């Protein structure tokens, strides 16, 4: 029976896992690096322990330090969250060899699913639709030319060892193939330490639709429907939603049953996600499995009513999944926006500083998974996620409207954020029509300076004034209205920018 869990992560996901543990009566231990000693996840846990200096490799990625922290605080289990060590099969194995529970799939399944070529071969053998292409990677150009000529151009070259678009090359004509293969090999070698690449048929303007699955230690495997995650920037998801705008009951059943087939083929035994590419004719193809809880899991929770972190911990506790496929229903529509400390007007450069002012959004259907508080330090050492804003509505339009209102309510001063950029996405006619393909941002959201730069600078000015000298602010507010353009209004001593 799991009584105490060490959360091997930080920020919003650590806070989210701690919340699930509290609901289950499980004690929690937070880990923190020297710059995170006052972080919200540390303040939220029952206990906490410093595991090293700021750089992730010396702290959150330091396997020995994390494992020793769990042992020294008497934990039964480690929850890795996402990122960091979440899909590291070596760490997974070390935790189990030390007699602790790793809250996730077993190491063998994680290892198999971590190799693109191995999982692709397993899926072909299991009758799961994969993108047409080479069966294995190759080092000689003749194999690439032969497959490309058989399938026809355009084709896509991919790195076997990694994802996230690194080492990917689209090739539209034969003459460019050799040079593209060699360049992909070089990039893959530097990014993943392996120059193994392979070739697939290129699917034009695909959608990224992923299915949430859960499998327990007693042979039960279910799907908890899909998430549409096509709005990405440089392979980083920006906005996710459930259900997908293109989904229909027949396609959903076929994709869900295929996701279960994938989980069974890989002997998967935790919560996880099966990623698919869907083309314009609604053909779907296996992409990969994410063997962890994902950033975007709340949109599934908000439309099914299932707490996926509690389910993941229950499965790790050898419990059976407490419901069957027929009992699961999708209700309404949920959208998630990731609130990043990034400068959307300056190529999304990370923004660091102190949170001078924070107003969390509220309202019907609004959930805010937050990793900061007013006064938090936002450092440059880690992923710049500050919070996730998830909104539920009875249908997609109500969820979209509520999300826009909630984003405008979410005031964060002290760092630049991507809030204005997301409002622009959600207000775009193509988003409203549900035309959310993987090229949505490059086609619709040119990286020109938006209004947000002025709003953010003015917010920073206000915040700085507030934090320095209230009297000075009174004077500015009295006299300053003439310098604030109309969108600004003063409510008492607070200037709130109405961004509509
Ligand atoms: C593809 C593809 C088109 N054709 N494979 C991007 C990284 C990894 N998630 C797989 N990706 C793609 N694989 C073939 N054969 C287009 C993409 C792709 C993409 C996929 C999902 C979400 C966002 C994407 C952004 C660019 C490219």
Short mmCIF file of C-alpha atoms and ligand atoms in Angstrom, two decimals:
data_model
loop_
_atom_site.label_atom_id
_atom_site.label_comp_id
_atom_site.label_asym_id
_atom_site.label_seq_id
_atom_site.Cartn_x
_atom_site.Cartn_y
_atom_site.Cartn_z
CA UNK A 1 0.00 0.00 0.00
CA UNK A 2 1.53 3.34 -1.07
CA UNK A 3 1.59 5.68 1.95
CA UNK A 4 4.26 8.22 0.97
CA UNK A 5 5.28 9.47 -2.48
CA UNK A 6 8.28 11.55 -3.54
CA UNK A 7 7.31 13.83 -6.44
CA UNK A 8 10.40 13.98 -8.69
CA UNK A 9 9.35 17.17 -10.43
CA UNK A 10 8.57 20.84 -9.87
CA UNK A 11 6.15 23.66 -10.81
CA UNK A 12 2.52 23.05 -11.81
CA UNK A 13 2.72 19.27 -12.32
CA UNK A 14 4.31 18.74 -8.91
CA UNK A 15 1.52 20.82 -7.32
CA UNK A 16 -1.07 18.88 -9.30
CA UNK A 17 0.30 15.49 -8.16
CA UNK A 18 0.50 16.69 -4.55
CA UNK A 19 -3.19 17.65 -4.76
CA UNK A 20 -4.12 14.12 -5.90
CA UNK A 21 -2.03 12.61 -3.08
CA UNK A 22 -3.73 14.79 -0.47
CA UNK A 23 -7.16 13.61 -1.74
CA UNK A 24 -5.94 10.00 -1.37
CA UNK A 25 -4.50 10.52 2.12
CA UNK A 26 -0.98 9.86 0.83
CA UNK A 27 1.89 11.84 2.38
CA UNK A 28 4.11 13.78 0.00
CA UNK A 29 7.77 14.69 -0.26
CA UNK A 30 8.83 17.48 -2.61
CA UNK A 31 12.34 17.82 -4.00
CA UNK A 32 13.84 21.17 -4.86
CA UNK A 33 17.02 22.68 -6.24
CA UNK A 34 18.73 25.57 -4.44
CA UNK A 35 16.82 28.18 -6.50
CA UNK A 36 13.45 26.47 -5.83
CA UNK A 37 13.57 26.47 -2.03
CA UNK A 38 10.52 28.82 -1.82
CA UNK A 39 8.67 27.31 -4.79
CA UNK A 40 4.95 26.58 -4.52
CA UNK A 41 5.37 22.82 -4.82
CA UNK A 42 7.77 22.88 -1.83
CA UNK A 43 5.29 24.88 0.25
CA UNK A 44 2.48 22.47 -0.77
CA UNK A 45 4.13 19.14 0.21
CA UNK A 46 4.17 17.56 3.68
CA UNK A 47 7.98 17.38 3.58
CA UNK A 48 10.70 18.64 1.26
CA UNK A 49 14.38 17.95 0.60
CA UNK A 50 17.03 19.85 -1.35
CA UNK A 51 18.66 17.71 -4.01
CA UNK A 52 21.27 20.03 -5.47
CA UNK A 53 22.20 23.23 -7.26
CA UNK A 54 20.02 24.93 -9.90
CA UNK A 55 21.17 23.21 -13.13
CA UNK A 56 18.69 20.39 -13.86
CA UNK A 57 21.48 17.87 -14.51
CA UNK A 58 22.71 18.44 -10.93
CA UNK A 59 19.23 18.35 -9.37
CA UNK A 60 15.97 17.18 -10.97
CA UNK A 61 17.85 14.96 -13.45
CA UNK A 62 20.32 13.68 -10.86
CA UNK A 63 19.07 10.08 -10.55
CA UNK A 64 21.14 9.18 -7.47
CA UNK A 65 20.12 12.33 -5.60
CA UNK A 66 16.43 11.79 -6.37
CA UNK A 67 16.51 8.11 -5.43
CA UNK A 68 18.45 8.78 -2.21
CA UNK A 69 15.97 11.53 -1.30
CA UNK A 70 13.10 9.04 -1.62
CA UNK A 71 14.89 6.41 0.46
CA UNK A 72 16.08 8.83 3.16
CA UNK A 73 12.55 10.21 3.64
CA UNK A 74 10.97 6.73 3.83
CA UNK A 75 8.92 6.94 0.63
CA UNK A 76 7.21 3.88 -0.86
CA UNK A 77 7.03 5.34 -4.37
CA UNK A 78 8.30 8.01 -6.75
CA UNK A 79 6.03 9.94 -9.13
CA UNK A 80 8.13 11.39 -12.00
CA UNK A 81 5.46 13.69 -13.50
CA UNK A 82 6.40 14.58 -17.10
CA UNK A 83 9.73 15.66 -18.57
CA UNK A 84 12.90 15.19 -16.44
CA UNK A 85 13.11 11.45 -15.56
CA UNK A 86 9.50 10.52 -16.47
CA UNK A 87 10.45 8.33 -19.49
CA UNK A 88 13.93 7.31 -18.36
CA UNK A 89 13.85 3.50 -18.26
CA UNK A 90 17.24 3.35 -16.52
CA UNK A 91 15.91 5.44 -13.61
CA UNK A 92 12.67 3.44 -13.65
CA UNK A 93 14.72 0.25 -13.22
CA UNK A 94 16.91 1.75 -10.46
CA UNK A 95 13.81 2.77 -8.47
CA UNK A 96 12.35 -0.73 -8.68
CA UNK A 97 15.69 -2.38 -7.89
CA UNK A 98 15.83 -0.22 -4.74
CA UNK A 99 12.48 -1.73 -3.69
CA UNK A 100 10.40 1.39 -4.41
CA UNK A 101 7.43 1.76 -6.77
CA UNK A 102 7.97 3.84 -9.92
CA UNK A 103 4.56 5.34 -10.74
CA UNK A 104 4.49 4.59 -14.46
CA UNK A 105 4.87 1.62 -16.83
CA UNK A 106 7.45 -1.11 -16.30
CA UNK A 107 10.93 -0.39 -17.66
CA UNK A 108 10.78 -2.97 -20.48
CA UNK A 109 7.62 -1.46 -21.94
CA UNK A 110 9.03 2.05 -21.51
CA UNK A 111 12.26 1.06 -23.25
CA UNK A 112 10.51 -0.57 -26.20
CA UNK A 113 8.19 2.41 -26.71
CA UNK A 114 11.11 4.82 -26.48
CA UNK A 115 12.58 3.50 -29.72
CA UNK A 116 10.71 4.79 -32.77
CA UNK A 117 11.91 2.02 -35.07
CA UNK A 118 11.33 -0.81 -32.55
CA UNK A 119 7.82 0.42 -31.70
CA UNK A 120 7.06 0.92 -35.41
CA UNK A 121 8.08 -2.68 -36.14
CA UNK A 122 5.98 -3.95 -33.22
CA UNK A 123 2.94 -2.03 -34.49
CA UNK A 124 3.35 -3.38 -38.03
CA UNK A 125 3.44 -6.92 -36.56
CA UNK A 126 0.35 -6.14 -34.40
CA UNK A 127 -1.74 -4.85 -37.32
CA UNK A 128 -1.69 -1.25 -36.11
CA UNK A 129 -1.73 1.26 -39.03
CA UNK A 130 1.64 3.00 -39.34
CA UNK A 131 2.69 5.67 -41.80
CA UNK A 132 3.87 3.95 -45.02
CA UNK A 133 7.67 3.91 -45.22
CA UNK A 134 10.88 2.02 -44.49
CA UNK A 135 10.64 -0.92 -42.05
CA UNK A 136 13.99 -0.13 -40.45
CA UNK A 137 16.50 2.69 -40.48
CA UNK A 138 19.35 2.47 -42.96
CA UNK A 139 22.74 3.98 -43.60
CA UNK A 140 22.80 3.58 -47.33
CA UNK A 141 21.18 6.03 -49.68
CA UNK A 142 20.00 3.34 -52.15
CA UNK A 143 17.45 2.12 -49.58
CA UNK A 144 16.06 5.63 -49.28
CA UNK A 145 15.90 6.13 -53.06
CA UNK A 146 14.21 2.75 -53.58
CA UNK A 147 11.51 3.37 -50.94
CA UNK A 148 10.94 6.97 -52.08
CA UNK A 149 10.50 5.90 -55.71
CA UNK A 150 8.05 3.15 -54.65
CA UNK A 151 5.94 5.54 -52.50
CA UNK A 152 6.28 8.71 -54.53
CA UNK A 153 7.23 12.17 -53.26
CA UNK A 154 6.90 14.09 -50.97
CA UNK A 155 8.62 11.94 -48.35
CA UNK A 156 9.76 12.70 -44.80
CA UNK A 157 13.06 11.69 -43.23
CA UNK A 158 12.95 11.13 -39.45
CA UNK A 159 15.46 10.36 -36.71
CA UNK A 160 14.94 6.92 -35.13
CA UNK A 161 16.29 7.98 -31.72
CA UNK A 162 14.24 11.09 -31.09
CA UNK A 163 11.13 13.20 -31.67
CA UNK A 164 10.07 16.78 -31.49
CA UNK A 165 10.87 17.35 -35.13
CA UNK A 166 14.67 17.20 -34.71
CA UNK A 167 16.31 15.52 -37.72
CA UNK A 168 13.10 15.77 -39.78
CA UNK A 169 13.43 16.69 -43.45
CA UNK A 170 10.61 16.96 -46.01
CA UNK A 171 11.81 16.06 -49.52
CA UNK A 172 9.70 16.95 -52.57
CA UNK A 173 11.93 15.73 -55.40
CA UNK A 174 14.47 12.95 -55.98
CA UNK A 175 17.45 15.26 -56.62
CA UNK A 176 17.27 16.61 -53.04
CA UNK A 177 17.01 13.23 -51.31
CA UNK A 178 20.69 12.39 -50.75
CA UNK A 179 21.57 15.80 -49.31
CA UNK A 180 18.48 15.71 -47.03
CA UNK A 181 19.33 12.24 -45.68
CA UNK A 182 22.90 13.30 -44.89
CA UNK A 183 21.78 16.51 -43.19
CA UNK A 184 19.16 14.63 -41.14
CA UNK A 185 21.83 12.14 -40.04
CA UNK A 186 24.12 14.97 -38.91
CA UNK A 187 21.34 16.67 -36.92
CA UNK A 188 20.20 13.39 -35.38
CA UNK A 189 23.78 12.56 -34.38
CA UNK A 190 24.21 15.90 -32.61
CA UNK A 191 20.75 15.89 -31.02
CA UNK A 192 20.42 12.24 -29.97
CA UNK A 193 23.90 10.74 -30.33
CA UNK A 194 22.67 8.45 -33.10
CA UNK A 195 22.63 9.06 -36.86
CA UNK A 196 19.93 6.41 -37.45
CA UNK A 197 17.26 7.84 -39.74
CA UNK A 198 14.43 6.34 -41.78
CA UNK A 199 11.93 7.51 -44.39
CA UNK A 200 8.12 7.76 -44.49
CA UNK A 201 5.47 9.01 -46.89
CA UNK A 202 4.90 12.72 -46.01
CA UNK A 203 1.35 13.41 -44.83
CA UNK A 204 0.34 16.94 -45.85
CA UNK A 205 -1.35 19.16 -43.19
CA UNK A 206 -1.97 16.38 -40.69
CA UNK A 207 -3.70 16.64 -37.33
CA UNK A 208 -2.13 15.38 -34.11
CA UNK A 209 -4.86 13.42 -32.32
CA UNK A 210 -3.86 11.43 -29.26
CA UNK A 211 -5.81 8.86 -27.24
CA UNK A 212 -5.55 8.62 -23.46
CA UNK A 213 -5.22 5.03 -22.30
CA UNK A 214 -5.06 3.30 -18.94
CA UNK A 215 -3.94 -0.27 -18.30
CA UNK A 216 -3.73 -1.99 -14.90
CA UNK A 217 -1.73 -4.97 -13.61
CA UNK A 218 -4.75 -7.28 -14.09
CA UNK A 219 -5.07 -7.16 -17.90
CA UNK A 220 -7.68 -4.37 -18.05
CA UNK A 221 -7.04 -1.77 -20.76
CA UNK A 222 -9.38 1.14 -21.60
CA UNK A 223 -9.27 4.35 -23.60
CA UNK A 224 -10.50 7.64 -22.23
CA UNK A 225 -11.11 9.21 -25.65
CA UNK A 226 -9.01 11.71 -27.56
CA UNK A 227 -7.27 15.07 -27.36
CA UNK A 228 -6.63 17.33 -30.35
CA UNK A 229 -3.10 18.73 -30.01
CA UNK A 230 -2.36 20.10 -33.46
CA UNK A 231 -1.73 23.71 -32.45
CA UNK A 232 1.99 23.47 -31.86
CA UNK A 233 4.92 25.81 -32.24
CA UNK A 234 8.23 24.11 -33.06
CA UNK A 235 6.65 20.81 -31.92
CA UNK A 236 5.71 22.34 -28.59
CA UNK A 237 1.97 22.04 -27.94
CA UNK A 238 0.35 25.41 -27.25
CA UNK A 239 -3.42 24.75 -27.11
CA UNK A 240 -5.07 21.36 -26.62
CA UNK A 241 -8.74 20.39 -26.62
CA UNK A 242 -11.11 17.47 -26.18
CA UNK A 243 -13.00 16.21 -28.13
CA UNK A 244 -11.27 16.74 -31.47
CA UNK A 245 -13.30 18.90 -33.91
CA UNK A 246 -13.00 16.15 -36.55
CA UNK A 247 -14.08 13.24 -34.38
CA UNK A 248 -17.11 11.09 -35.17
CA UNK A 249 -18.35 8.04 -33.21
CA UNK A 250 -17.10 5.48 -35.73
CA UNK A 251 -13.62 7.02 -36.07
CA UNK A 252 -13.42 7.41 -32.29
CA UNK A 253 -14.25 3.74 -31.70
CA UNK A 254 -11.72 2.56 -34.30
CA UNK A 255 -8.95 4.81 -32.99
CA UNK A 256 -9.74 3.95 -29.35
CA UNK A 257 -9.64 0.23 -30.05
CA UNK A 258 -6.39 0.69 -31.96
CA UNK A 259 -4.93 2.52 -28.96
CA UNK A 260 -5.87 -0.44 -26.77
CA UNK A 261 -4.21 -2.78 -29.30
CA UNK A 262 -1.02 -0.65 -29.03
CA UNK A 263 -1.06 -0.83 -25.23
CA UNK A 264 -1.54 -4.60 -25.24
CA UNK A 265 1.18 -5.13 -27.86
CA UNK A 266 3.64 -3.26 -25.64
CA UNK A 267 2.44 -4.86 -22.36
CA UNK A 268 1.75 -1.38 -21.10
CA UNK A 269 0.57 -1.09 -17.48
CA UNK A 270 -0.06 2.52 -16.43
CA UNK A 271 -1.73 5.63 -17.83
CA UNK A 272 -0.26 6.68 -21.16
CA UNK A 273 -1.03 8.30 -24.47
CA UNK A 274 -1.08 6.85 -27.99
CA UNK A 275 -0.30 9.55 -30.55
CA UNK A 276 -1.75 9.40 -34.08
CA UNK A 277 -1.45 11.48 -37.22
CA UNK A 278 -4.77 11.97 -39.01
CA UNK A 279 -4.82 13.00 -42.67
CA UNK A 280 -7.49 15.01 -44.50
CA UNK A 281 -9.41 11.82 -45.36
CA UNK A 282 -9.51 10.79 -41.68
CA UNK A 283 -7.02 7.98 -42.18
CA UNK A 284 -5.05 7.62 -38.97
CA UNK A 285 -1.53 6.38 -38.42
CA UNK A 286 0.36 5.41 -35.25
CA UNK A 287 3.06 7.95 -34.32
CA UNK A 288 4.33 7.02 -30.86
CA UNK A 289 3.38 6.31 -27.24
CA UNK A 290 4.05 8.77 -24.43
CA UNK A 291 4.71 6.58 -21.39
CA UNK A 292 3.85 9.23 -18.79
CA UNK A 293 1.11 11.55 -17.56
CA UNK A 294 1.01 14.39 -20.09
CA UNK A 295 0.85 18.15 -19.69
CA UNK A 296 -2.56 18.21 -21.38
CA UNK A 297 -4.18 15.47 -19.28
CA UNK A 298 -6.69 17.92 -17.65
CA UNK A 299 -8.82 18.28 -20.82
CA UNK A 300 -9.52 14.55 -20.59
CA UNK A 301 -10.27 14.86 -16.86
CA UNK A 302 -12.70 17.75 -17.45
CA UNK A 303 -14.66 15.86 -20.15
CA UNK A 304 -14.71 12.39 -18.53
CA UNK A 305 -14.72 13.23 -14.80
CA UNK A 306 -11.81 10.83 -14.19
CA UNK A 307 -8.81 11.98 -12.14
CA UNK A 308 -5.93 10.49 -14.19
CA UNK A 309 -3.24 11.06 -11.55
CA UNK A 310 -5.30 9.29 -8.88
CA UNK A 311 -5.95 6.49 -11.41
CA UNK A 312 -2.20 6.25 -12.17
CA UNK A 313 -1.38 5.98 -8.44
CA UNK A 314 -4.15 3.39 -7.89
CA UNK A 315 -2.78 1.27 -10.76
CA UNK A 316 0.73 1.52 -9.26
CA UNK A 317 -0.87 0.29 -6.04
CA UNK A 318 -1.95 -2.90 -7.89
CA UNK A 319 -5.59 -1.84 -7.88
CA UNK A 320 -7.95 -2.71 -10.75
CA UNK A 321 -9.29 0.11 -12.95
CA UNK A 322 -12.62 0.79 -11.14
CA UNK A 323 -14.79 1.16 -14.26
CA UNK A 324 -15.21 -0.44 -17.69
CA UNK A 325 -15.20 1.02 -21.20
CA UNK A 326 -18.98 1.20 -21.47
CA UNK A 327 -19.23 3.31 -18.31
CA UNK A 328 -16.95 6.00 -19.75
CA UNK A 329 -18.59 8.94 -21.48
CA UNK A 330 -17.27 12.18 -22.96
CA UNK A 331 -19.29 15.19 -21.77
CA UNK A 332 -18.97 18.73 -23.13
CA UNK A 333 -15.80 20.30 -24.44
CA UNK A 334 -12.55 21.37 -22.73
CA UNK A 335 -9.68 23.54 -23.94
CA UNK A 336 -6.26 23.96 -22.32
CA UNK A 337 -3.85 26.87 -22.74
CA UNK A 338 -0.33 26.58 -21.36
CA UNK A 339 0.70 29.81 -19.64
CA UNK A 340 4.42 30.21 -20.34
CA UNK A 341 6.91 32.85 -19.20
CA UNK A 342 7.83 33.65 -22.76
CA UNK A 343 8.03 36.80 -24.87
CA UNK A 344 5.60 36.04 -27.69
CA UNK A 345 6.66 39.23 -29.45
CA UNK A 346 10.31 38.26 -29.43
CA UNK A 347 10.39 34.75 -30.87
CA UNK A 348 9.00 33.32 -27.59
CA UNK A 349 12.29 33.91 -25.78
CA UNK A 350 12.04 32.70 -22.16
CA UNK A 351 11.23 35.54 -19.74
CA UNK A 352 12.56 35.47 -16.17
CA UNK A 353 11.97 37.66 -13.14
CA UNK A 354 9.71 37.85 -10.07
CA UNK A 355 5.93 37.51 -10.13
CA UNK A 356 5.06 41.00 -8.93
CA UNK A 357 1.32 40.51 -9.30
CA UNK A 358 -0.86 37.46 -9.98
CA UNK A 359 -4.60 37.30 -10.50
CA UNK A 360 -5.86 33.75 -11.13
CA UNK A 361 -8.88 33.42 -13.44
CA UNK A 362 -12.16 32.13 -12.01
CA UNK A 363 -15.64 31.46 -13.33
CA UNK A 364 -17.88 28.56 -14.37
CA UNK A 365 -15.86 25.64 -15.77
CA UNK A 366 -12.48 27.28 -15.07
CA UNK A 367 -9.55 25.23 -13.70
CA UNK A 368 -6.14 26.78 -13.10
CA UNK A 369 -3.28 24.34 -12.43
CA UNK A 370 -0.77 26.81 -11.08
CA UNK A 371 2.89 26.44 -10.15
CA UNK A 372 3.54 30.01 -8.94
CA UNK A 373 2.32 32.58 -6.39
CA UNK A 374 2.74 36.36 -6.11
CA UNK A 375 6.40 36.72 -5.18
CA UNK A 376 7.62 33.54 -6.94
CA UNK A 377 10.92 33.70 -8.75
CA UNK A 378 10.81 32.54 -12.39
CA UNK A 379 14.28 31.31 -13.31
CA UNK A 380 15.85 30.45 -16.64
CA UNK A 381 17.00 26.98 -15.54
CA UNK A 382 13.78 25.12 -16.33
CA UNK A 383 10.85 24.86 -18.73
CA UNK A 384 9.03 28.22 -18.53
CA UNK A 385 5.54 26.84 -17.76
CA UNK A 386 3.88 28.99 -15.07
CA UNK A 387 0.41 27.45 -15.09
CA UNK A 388 -2.18 25.71 -17.23
CA UNK A 389 -5.59 27.24 -17.79
CA UNK A 390 -8.24 24.63 -18.58
CA UNK A 391 -11.85 25.59 -19.32
CA UNK A 392 -14.92 23.39 -19.78
CA UNK A 393 -18.08 24.34 -21.68
CA UNK A 394 -21.21 22.48 -22.81
CA UNK A 395 -19.84 22.74 -26.36
CA UNK A 396 -16.71 23.99 -28.15
CA UNK A 397 -17.98 27.56 -28.64
CA UNK A 398 -18.87 27.98 -24.97
CA UNK A 399 -15.47 26.55 -23.95
CA UNK A 400 -13.75 28.93 -26.39
CA UNK A 401 -15.63 31.98 -25.11
CA UNK A 402 -14.99 31.05 -21.49
CA UNK A 403 -11.29 30.50 -22.24
CA UNK A 404 -10.92 33.95 -23.80
CA UNK A 405 -12.64 35.56 -20.79
CA UNK A 406 -10.46 33.58 -18.38
CA UNK A 407 -7.24 34.44 -20.25
CA UNK A 408 -8.12 38.14 -20.04
CA UNK A 409 -8.74 37.75 -16.31
CA UNK A 410 -5.37 36.05 -15.81
CA UNK A 411 -3.13 38.98 -14.91
CA UNK A 412 0.56 38.13 -14.39
CA UNK A 413 2.96 41.04 -13.90
CA UNK A 414 6.73 40.70 -13.58
CA UNK A 415 7.43 38.41 -16.52
CA UNK A 416 6.22 38.40 -20.11
CA UNK A 417 3.70 35.67 -20.93
CA UNK A 418 2.10 34.04 -23.97
CA UNK A 419 -1.42 35.03 -22.83
CA UNK A 420 -2.05 37.61 -25.53
CA UNK A 421 -0.78 35.22 -28.21
CA UNK A 422 -3.24 32.55 -27.10
CA UNK A 423 -6.15 35.00 -27.11
CA UNK A 424 -5.19 35.82 -30.72
CA UNK A 425 -5.20 32.10 -31.60
CA UNK A 426 -8.60 31.49 -29.99
CA UNK A 427 -10.13 34.53 -31.75
CA UNK A 428 -8.81 33.48 -35.16
CA UNK A 429 -11.57 32.51 -37.66
CA UNK A 430 -9.72 29.30 -38.59
CA UNK A 431 -9.66 28.23 -34.93
CA UNK A 432 -13.35 29.07 -34.57
CA UNK A 433 -14.08 26.86 -37.61
CA UNK A 434 -12.06 24.02 -36.06
CA UNK A 435 -9.42 24.12 -38.81
CA UNK A 436 -6.67 23.32 -36.34
CA UNK A 437 -3.95 21.57 -38.36
CA UNK A 438 -0.32 21.21 -37.33
CA UNK A 439 0.56 24.13 -39.59
CA UNK A 440 -2.05 26.43 -37.91
CA UNK A 441 0.50 28.74 -36.31
CA UNK A 442 2.84 29.06 -39.30
CA UNK A 443 -0.17 29.66 -41.61
CA UNK A 444 -2.20 31.99 -39.41
CA UNK A 445 -0.15 33.56 -36.62
CA UNK A 446 2.68 35.55 -38.19
CA UNK A 447 5.26 36.43 -35.56
CA UNK A 448 4.70 40.18 -35.95
CA UNK A 449 4.72 42.35 -32.87
CA UNK A 450 1.18 42.21 -31.46
CA UNK A 451 -0.50 44.76 -29.15
CA UNK A 452 0.75 42.73 -26.24
CA UNK A 453 4.17 44.37 -26.18
CA UNK A 454 2.66 47.71 -25.17
CA UNK A 455 0.26 46.08 -22.69
CA UNK A 456 3.04 44.12 -21.03
CA UNK A 457 5.46 47.05 -20.85
CA UNK A 458 2.75 49.23 -19.35
CA UNK A 459 1.89 46.42 -16.90
CA UNK A 460 5.53 46.17 -15.86
CA UNK A 461 5.72 49.93 -15.37
CA UNK A 462 2.64 49.82 -13.20
CA UNK A 463 3.87 46.83 -11.21
CA UNK A 464 7.27 48.39 -10.63
CA UNK A 465 5.66 51.56 -9.41
CA UNK A 466 3.33 49.59 -7.14
CA UNK A 467 6.17 47.64 -5.65
CA UNK A 468 8.32 50.74 -5.09
CA UNK A 469 6.11 53.50 -3.77
CA UNK A 470 2.34 53.61 -3.46
CA UNK A 471 2.35 57.44 -3.11
CA UNK A 472 4.21 57.79 -6.39
CA UNK A 473 1.64 55.50 -7.98
CA UNK A 474 -1.23 57.61 -6.62
CA UNK A 475 0.37 60.60 -8.29
CA UNK A 476 0.89 58.72 -11.58
CA UNK A 477 -2.65 57.37 -11.58
CA UNK A 478 -4.06 60.85 -10.93
CA UNK A 479 -1.92 62.50 -13.58
CA UNK A 480 -1.00 59.46 -15.60
CA UNK A 481 -4.34 58.70 -17.19
CA UNK A 482 -3.40 61.05 -19.95
CA UNK A 483 -0.47 58.70 -20.88
CA UNK A 484 -2.50 55.50 -20.68
CA UNK A 485 -4.42 54.89 -23.91
CA UNK A 486 -8.09 54.09 -23.75
CA UNK A 487 -7.83 50.31 -23.18
CA UNK A 488 -6.59 51.07 -19.71
CA UNK A 489 -8.97 51.82 -16.89
CA UNK A 490 -8.25 52.45 -13.21
CA UNK A 491 -10.15 50.54 -10.58
CA UNK A 492 -9.12 52.24 -7.33
CA UNK A 493 -5.35 52.08 -7.34
CA UNK A 494 -5.12 49.13 -9.80
CA UNK A 495 -4.76 49.67 -13.50
CA UNK A 496 -6.28 46.72 -15.34
CA UNK A 497 -5.83 46.56 -19.05
CA UNK A 498 -9.02 45.53 -20.74
CA UNK A 499 -7.50 43.53 -23.55
CA UNK A 500 -10.70 43.11 -25.48
C1 LIG B 1 4.95 13.42 -39.71
C2 LIG B 1 4.31 14.49 -40.39
C3 LIG B 1 3.88 14.28 -41.70
N1 LIG B 1 4.13 13.10 -42.33
N2 LIG B 1 5.16 12.25 -40.35
C4 LIG B 1 6.36 15.89 -35.87
C5 LIG B 1 7.19 15.31 -34.75
C6 LIG B 1 6.50 14.06 -34.43
N3 LIG B 1 5.45 14.35 -33.43
C7 LIG B 1 5.90 13.60 -35.74
N4 LIG B 1 5.72 14.80 -36.51
C8 LIG B 1 5.24 14.73 -37.79
N5 LIG B 1 5.37 13.56 -38.43
C9 LIG B 1 4.77 12.11 -41.63
N6 LIG B 1 5.01 10.96 -42.28
C10 LIG B 1 4.12 15.71 -39.70
C11 LIG B 1 4.62 15.83 -38.43
C12 LIG B 1 4.48 17.14 -37.78
C13 LIG B 1 3.67 17.27 -36.70
C14 LIG B 1 2.98 16.18 -36.22
C15 LIG B 1 2.17 16.36 -35.13
C16 LIG B 1 2.06 17.61 -34.51
C17 LIG B 1 2.75 18.67 -34.99
C18 LIG B 1 3.56 18.54 -36.09
C19 LIG B 1 4.26 19.62 -36.59
C20 LIG B 1 5.04 19.47 -37.66
C21 LIG B 1 5.18 18.20 -38.27
#
